[in-house]
mmCIF file of C-alpha atoms in Angstrom:
data_model
loop_
_atom_site.group_PDB
_atom_site.id
_atom_site.type_symbol
_atom_site.label_atom_id
_atom_site.label_comp_id
_atom_site.label_asym_id
_atom_site.label_seq_id
_atom_site.Cartn_x
_atom_site.Cartn_y
_atom_site.Cartn_z
ATOM 1 C CA ASP A 1 40.688 -22.095 -53.959
ATOM 2 C CA ALA A 2 37.579 -24.216 -54.452
ATOM 3 C CA GLY A 3 37.567 -23.765 -58.207
ATOM 4 C CA ILE A 4 34.270 -21.913 -58.519
ATOM 5 C CA THR A 5 33.768 -19.498 -61.375
ATOM 6 C CA GLN A 6 30.736 -17.339 -61.981
ATOM 7 C CA SER A 7 29.926 -15.729 -65.294
ATOM 8 C CA PRO A 8 29.271 -13.051 -66.155
ATOM 9 C CA ARG A 9 30.674 -10.954 -63.322
ATOM 10 C CA HIS A 10 28.595 -7.936 -64.237
ATOM 11 C CA LYS A 11 25.481 -7.595 -66.361
ATOM 12 C CA VAL A 12 22.992 -4.877 -67.158
ATOM 13 C CA THR A 13 19.783 -6.021 -68.768
ATOM 14 C CA GLU A 14 16.382 -4.637 -69.592
ATOM 15 C CA THR A 15 13.149 -5.494 -67.865
ATOM 16 C CA GLY A 16 11.431 -8.451 -69.457
ATOM 17 C CA THR A 17 14.501 -10.025 -71.003
ATOM 18 C CA PRO A 18 15.742 -13.497 -70.065
ATOM 19 C CA VAL A 19 19.044 -13.758 -68.240
ATOM 20 C CA THR A 20 21.167 -16.803 -67.425
ATOM 21 C CA LEU A 21 23.952 -16.828 -64.869
ATOM 22 C CA ARG A 22 26.454 -19.635 -64.843
ATOM 23 C CA CYS A 23 28.302 -21.251 -61.970
ATOM 24 C CA HIS A 24 31.109 -23.615 -62.844
ATOM 25 C CA GLN A 25 33.095 -25.805 -60.448
ATOM 26 C CA THR A 26 36.134 -27.918 -61.181
ATOM 27 C CA GLU A 27 35.986 -30.393 -58.297
ATOM 28 C CA ASN A 28 32.782 -32.446 -58.850
ATOM 29 C CA HIS A 29 31.080 -31.521 -55.611
ATOM 30 C CA ARG A 30 27.528 -32.628 -55.136
ATOM 31 C CA TYR A 31 25.897 -29.616 -53.513
ATOM 32 C CA MET A 32 25.629 -26.276 -55.312
ATOM 33 C CA TYR A 33 23.642 -23.216 -54.319
ATOM 34 C CA TRP A 34 22.469 -19.898 -55.683
ATOM 35 C CA TYR A 35 22.023 -16.969 -53.305
ATOM 36 C CA ARG A 36 21.123 -13.352 -53.790
ATOM 37 C CA GLN A 37 22.500 -10.613 -51.575
ATOM 38 C CA ASP A 38 20.602 -7.416 -50.920
ATOM 39 C CA PRO A 39 21.276 -4.707 -48.330
ATOM 40 C CA GLY A 40 19.449 -5.450 -45.092
ATOM 41 C CA HIS A 41 18.631 -9.012 -46.128
ATOM 42 C CA GLY A 42 21.939 -10.828 -45.994
ATOM 43 C CA LEU A 43 22.179 -13.809 -48.323
ATOM 44 C CA ARG A 44 18.959 -15.538 -49.266
ATOM 45 C CA LEU A 45 18.797 -18.947 -50.873
ATOM 46 C CA ILE A 46 17.184 -19.025 -54.312
ATOM 47 C CA HIS A 47 17.663 -22.610 -55.473
ATOM 48 C CA TYR A 48 20.031 -25.438 -54.740
ATOM 49 C CA SER A 49 21.118 -28.688 -56.302
ATOM 50 C CA TYR A 50 22.127 -31.973 -54.730
ATOM 51 C CA GLY A 51 23.134 -33.720 -57.921
ATOM 52 C CA VAL A 52 22.734 -33.793 -61.665
ATOM 53 C CA LYS A 53 19.121 -32.944 -62.490
ATOM 54 C CA ASP A 54 18.299 -32.816 -58.770
ATOM 55 C CA THR A 55 17.291 -29.321 -57.736
ATOM 56 C CA ASP A 56 14.986 -27.733 -55.209
ATOM 57 C CA LYS A 57 13.636 -24.335 -54.267
ATOM 58 C CA GLY A 58 15.000 -22.019 -51.618
ATOM 59 C CA GLU A 59 13.225 -19.226 -49.796
ATOM 60 C CA VAL A 60 13.136 -16.707 -52.678
ATOM 61 C CA SER A 61 12.668 -18.883 -55.751
ATOM 62 C CA ASP A 62 9.813 -17.018 -57.454
ATOM 63 C CA GLY A 63 10.889 -15.710 -60.838
ATOM 64 C CA TYR A 64 13.929 -17.984 -61.018
ATOM 65 C CA SER A 65 14.623 -21.382 -62.468
ATOM 66 C CA VAL A 66 17.747 -23.544 -62.412
ATOM 67 C CA SER A 67 19.257 -26.408 -64.300
ATOM 68 C CA ARG A 68 22.083 -28.814 -63.636
ATOM 69 C CA SER A 69 22.740 -31.107 -66.580
ATOM 70 C CA LYS A 70 26.380 -31.675 -65.606
ATOM 71 C CA THR A 71 27.999 -31.951 -62.189
ATOM 72 C CA GLU A 72 30.226 -28.980 -62.830
ATOM 73 C CA ASP A 73 27.630 -26.461 -64.035
ATOM 74 C CA PHE A 74 24.673 -24.929 -62.215
ATOM 75 C CA LEU A 75 22.697 -22.389 -64.205
ATOM 76 C CA LEU A 76 20.345 -19.773 -62.791
ATOM 77 C CA THR A 77 17.784 -18.303 -65.199
ATOM 78 C CA LEU A 78 15.599 -15.268 -64.817
ATOM 79 C CA GLU A 79 12.895 -15.983 -67.382
ATOM 80 C CA SER A 80 11.736 -12.371 -67.542
ATOM 81 C CA ALA A 81 13.917 -10.048 -65.519
ATOM 82 C CA THR A 82 12.318 -7.462 -63.234
ATOM 83 C CA SER A 83 13.844 -4.511 -61.408
ATOM 84 C CA SER A 84 13.338 -6.337 -58.098
ATOM 85 C CA GLN A 85 15.865 -8.898 -59.299
ATOM 86 C CA THR A 86 18.626 -6.307 -59.353
ATOM 87 C CA SER A 87 21.056 -7.839 -56.870
ATOM 88 C CA VAL A 88 24.394 -9.513 -56.341
ATOM 89 C CA TYR A 89 24.184 -13.236 -57.007
ATOM 90 C CA PHE A 90 26.514 -15.737 -55.379
ATOM 91 C CA CYS A 91 27.069 -19.354 -56.229
ATOM 92 C CA ALA A 92 28.344 -21.644 -53.480
ATOM 93 C CA ILE A 93 29.376 -25.254 -53.007
ATOM 94 C CA ILE A 94 29.741 -27.462 -49.957
ATOM 95 C CA LYS A 95 32.565 -29.949 -50.212
ATOM 96 C CA SER A 96 31.647 -32.298 -47.372
ATOM 97 C CA LEU A 97 29.318 -32.626 -44.427
ATOM 98 C CA LYS A 98 31.564 -30.730 -42.012
ATOM 99 C CA SER A 99 32.987 -28.362 -44.555
ATOM 100 C CA GLU A 100 32.256 -24.737 -44.970
ATOM 101 C CA ALA A 101 30.662 -23.375 -48.110
ATOM 102 C CA PHE A 102 32.936 -21.915 -50.760
ATOM 103 C CA PHE A 103 31.660 -19.008 -52.792
ATOM 104 C CA GLY A 104 32.172 -17.724 -56.271
ATOM 105 C CA GLN A 105 33.151 -14.123 -56.833
ATOM 106 C CA GLY A 106 29.571 -12.972 -57.288
ATOM 107 C CA THR A 107 27.638 -11.543 -60.234
ATOM 108 C CA ARG A 108 26.280 -8.029 -60.055
ATOM 109 C CA LEU A 109 23.048 -7.910 -62.057
ATOM 110 C CA THR A 110 21.248 -4.674 -62.795
ATOM 111 C CA VAL A 111 17.798 -4.753 -64.378
ATOM 112 C CA VAL A 112 16.804 -1.406 -65.870
ATOM 113 C CA ALA B 1 12.906 -24.409 -40.636
ATOM 114 C CA GLN B 2 16.270 -22.967 -39.718
ATOM 115 C CA LYS B 3 16.675 -19.301 -38.878
ATOM 116 C CA ILE B 4 19.649 -17.090 -38.036
ATOM 117 C CA THR B 5 19.257 -13.773 -36.220
ATOM 118 C CA GLN B 6 21.932 -11.100 -36.069
ATOM 119 C CA THR B 7 20.585 -8.214 -34.022
ATOM 120 C CA GLN B 8 23.452 -5.759 -34.521
ATOM 121 C CA PRO B 9 23.234 -4.010 -37.910
ATOM 122 C CA GLY B 10 26.432 -2.104 -37.117
ATOM 123 C CA MET B 11 29.208 -2.238 -34.544
ATOM 124 C CA PHE B 12 32.164 0.000 -33.812
ATOM 125 C CA VAL B 13 35.366 -0.976 -32.033
ATOM 126 C CA GLN B 14 38.687 0.661 -31.330
ATOM 127 C CA GLU B 15 41.763 -0.824 -32.895
ATOM 128 C CA LYS B 16 43.414 -3.452 -30.671
ATOM 129 C CA GLU B 17 40.267 -4.006 -28.613
ATOM 130 C CA ALA B 18 38.118 -7.142 -28.633
ATOM 131 C CA VAL B 19 34.604 -7.196 -30.079
ATOM 132 C CA THR B 20 31.734 -9.674 -29.934
ATOM 133 C CA LEU B 21 29.278 -10.074 -32.792
ATOM 134 C CA ASP B 22 26.006 -11.685 -31.788
ATOM 135 C CA CYS B 23 24.283 -14.580 -33.503
ATOM 136 C CA THR B 24 21.304 -16.616 -32.363
ATOM 137 C CA TYR B 25 19.803 -19.493 -34.264
ATOM 138 C CA ASP B 26 16.728 -21.626 -34.357
ATOM 139 C CA THR B 27 16.545 -25.182 -35.588
ATOM 140 C CA SER B 28 14.899 -28.459 -34.744
ATOM 141 C CA ASP B 29 17.794 -30.450 -36.200
ATOM 142 C CA GLN B 30 19.951 -32.412 -33.781
ATOM 143 C CA SER B 31 23.007 -32.146 -35.993
ATOM 144 C CA TYR B 32 23.954 -28.829 -37.524
ATOM 145 C CA GLY B 33 26.915 -26.600 -38.186
ATOM 146 C CA LEU B 34 27.470 -22.927 -37.505
ATOM 147 C CA PHE B 35 29.731 -20.676 -39.542
ATOM 148 C CA TRP B 36 30.972 -17.143 -39.674
ATOM 149 C CA TYR B 37 31.922 -15.386 -42.875
ATOM 150 C CA LYS B 38 33.589 -12.045 -43.506
ATOM 151 C CA GLN B 39 32.727 -9.902 -46.506
ATOM 152 C CA PRO B 40 35.089 -6.963 -47.069
ATOM 153 C CA SER B 41 34.146 -4.071 -49.295
ATOM 154 C CA SER B 42 35.637 -5.940 -52.253
ATOM 155 C CA GLY B 43 32.702 -8.339 -52.035
ATOM 156 C CA GLU B 44 34.188 -11.794 -51.663
ATOM 157 C CA MET B 45 32.923 -14.154 -48.970
ATOM 158 C CA ILE B 46 35.696 -15.317 -46.664
ATOM 159 C CA PHE B 47 35.176 -18.277 -44.328
ATOM 160 C CA LEU B 48 36.344 -17.548 -40.784
ATOM 161 C CA ILE B 49 35.312 -20.282 -38.364
ATOM 162 C CA TYR B 50 33.122 -23.356 -37.947
ATOM 163 C CA GLN B 51 31.384 -24.952 -34.946
ATOM 164 C CA GLY B 52 29.651 -28.293 -35.054
ATOM 165 C CA SER B 53 26.625 -28.866 -32.867
ATOM 166 C CA TYR B 54 28.293 -31.835 -31.181
ATOM 167 C CA ASP B 55 31.647 -30.138 -30.688
ATOM 168 C CA GLU B 56 32.268 -29.814 -26.970
ATOM 169 C CA GLN B 57 34.919 -27.145 -27.223
ATOM 170 C CA ASN B 58 34.452 -23.680 -28.658
ATOM 171 C CA ALA B 59 36.119 -23.256 -32.017
ATOM 172 C CA THR B 60 39.114 -20.956 -32.371
ATOM 173 C CA GLU B 61 41.012 -19.781 -35.450
ATOM 174 C CA GLY B 62 43.756 -17.306 -34.695
ATOM 175 C CA ARG B 63 42.133 -14.084 -33.472
ATOM 176 C CA TYR B 64 38.651 -15.496 -34.048
ATOM 177 C CA SER B 65 36.768 -17.583 -31.535
ATOM 178 C CA LEU B 66 33.208 -18.776 -31.495
ATOM 179 C CA ASN B 67 31.357 -18.574 -28.192
ATOM 180 C CA PHE B 68 28.950 -21.480 -28.601
ATOM 181 C CA GLN B 69 26.145 -21.748 -26.050
ATOM 182 C CA LYS B 70 23.925 -24.575 -27.216
ATOM 183 C CA ALA B 71 21.223 -24.229 -24.593
ATOM 184 C CA ARG B 72 20.813 -20.566 -25.477
ATOM 185 C CA LYS B 73 21.138 -21.281 -29.206
ATOM 186 C CA SER B 74 23.794 -18.651 -29.596
ATOM 187 C CA ALA B 75 27.026 -18.671 -31.589
ATOM 188 C CA ASN B 76 28.718 -15.337 -31.064
ATOM 189 C CA LEU B 77 31.924 -14.424 -32.876
ATOM 190 C CA VAL B 78 34.686 -12.895 -30.782
ATOM 191 C CA ILE B 79 37.476 -11.016 -32.543
ATOM 192 C CA SER B 80 40.420 -10.274 -30.316
ATOM 193 C CA ALA B 81 42.862 -7.426 -30.878
ATOM 194 C CA SER B 82 40.871 -5.797 -33.693
ATOM 195 C CA GLN B 83 42.741 -4.534 -36.722
ATOM 196 C CA LEU B 84 41.743 -1.944 -39.286
ATOM 197 C CA GLY B 85 41.489 -4.726 -41.845
ATOM 198 C CA ASP B 86 38.726 -6.338 -39.798
ATOM 199 C CA SER B 87 36.313 -3.634 -40.973
ATOM 200 C CA ALA B 88 33.775 -5.576 -43.036
ATOM 201 C CA MET B 89 30.358 -7.218 -43.042
ATOM 202 C CA TYR B 90 30.148 -10.358 -40.958
ATOM 203 C CA PHE B 91 27.590 -13.080 -41.573
ATOM 204 C CA CYS B 92 26.557 -15.889 -39.301
ATOM 205 C CA ALA B 93 25.276 -18.985 -41.079
ATOM 206 C CA MET B 94 23.899 -22.386 -40.188
ATOM 207 C CA ARG B 95 24.006 -25.605 -42.126
ATOM 208 C CA GLY B 96 21.066 -27.855 -41.690
ATOM 209 C CA LEU B 97 18.953 -30.358 -43.550
ATOM 210 C CA THR B 98 16.040 -29.760 -45.844
ATOM 211 C CA GLN B 99 12.896 -31.868 -45.585
ATOM 212 C CA GLY B 100 14.295 -33.976 -48.391
ATOM 213 C CA GLY B 101 17.516 -34.600 -46.498
ATOM 214 C CA SER B 102 19.711 -32.259 -48.532
ATOM 215 C CA GLU B 103 22.176 -29.851 -47.001
ATOM 216 C CA LYS B 104 21.526 -26.127 -47.111
ATOM 217 C CA LEU B 105 23.074 -22.989 -45.636
ATOM 218 C CA VAL B 106 20.946 -20.284 -44.047
ATOM 219 C CA PHE B 107 22.427 -16.833 -43.399
ATOM 220 C CA GLY B 108 21.695 -13.990 -41.047
ATOM 221 C CA LYS B 109 21.350 -10.415 -42.269
ATOM 222 C CA GLY B 110 24.846 -9.495 -41.231
ATOM 223 C CA THR B 111 26.653 -7.056 -38.961
ATOM 224 C CA LYS B 112 28.796 -4.261 -40.336
ATOM 225 C CA LEU B 113 31.915 -3.895 -38.201
ATOM 226 C CA THR B 114 33.944 -0.704 -38.276
ATOM 227 C CA VAL B 115 37.339 -0.626 -36.595
ATOM 228 C CA ASN B 116 38.443 2.860 -35.615
ATOM 229 C CA PRO B 117 42.123 3.822 -35.382
#
């Protein structure tokens, strides 16, 4: 157990509303990632962080922003949710250079 | 940029038989890592096996082995003696470096494996 918790686990929201997803880790690992999973696309990287206040964009970052003010928390914000952002969102951490990534349980977001 | 290609959207195998799931990758990095993950219908991501680019031997973990052919840039997953519980989505992934020197994981689109009794 890598101590990763995502919240909420499920959310339904309306188009145009802001949404924030939270990823919390208990082990002070440096690297944290947000992915979205969609059928036929696998997991695609949205944003990642390599330290407090150090973040960068992934391949599908449009419409998303992130913040990391503490080592243990990595927040993903949809400023104005759209139906195309309906997806399952996974947070992940990498513990060390040769370590695998550990994933949270996922958040299923539906934008109606 | 790193890229992972999984060309088999779906695979079927009989229980107790072996199956190979294909994965090819593209990277200009000299040092990288290759991973396989299993995602059952319950949704969690389960790490299966890891291969480092400088590892000379193919990785093995129980019934899972990784057929690593560096020159061909392939990292196929072999599951021996398939079980019904192996039915799931399988993702190949590669860890590489961003332009800024950070680590990132890139995933393929996945292969859905169905094990028939």
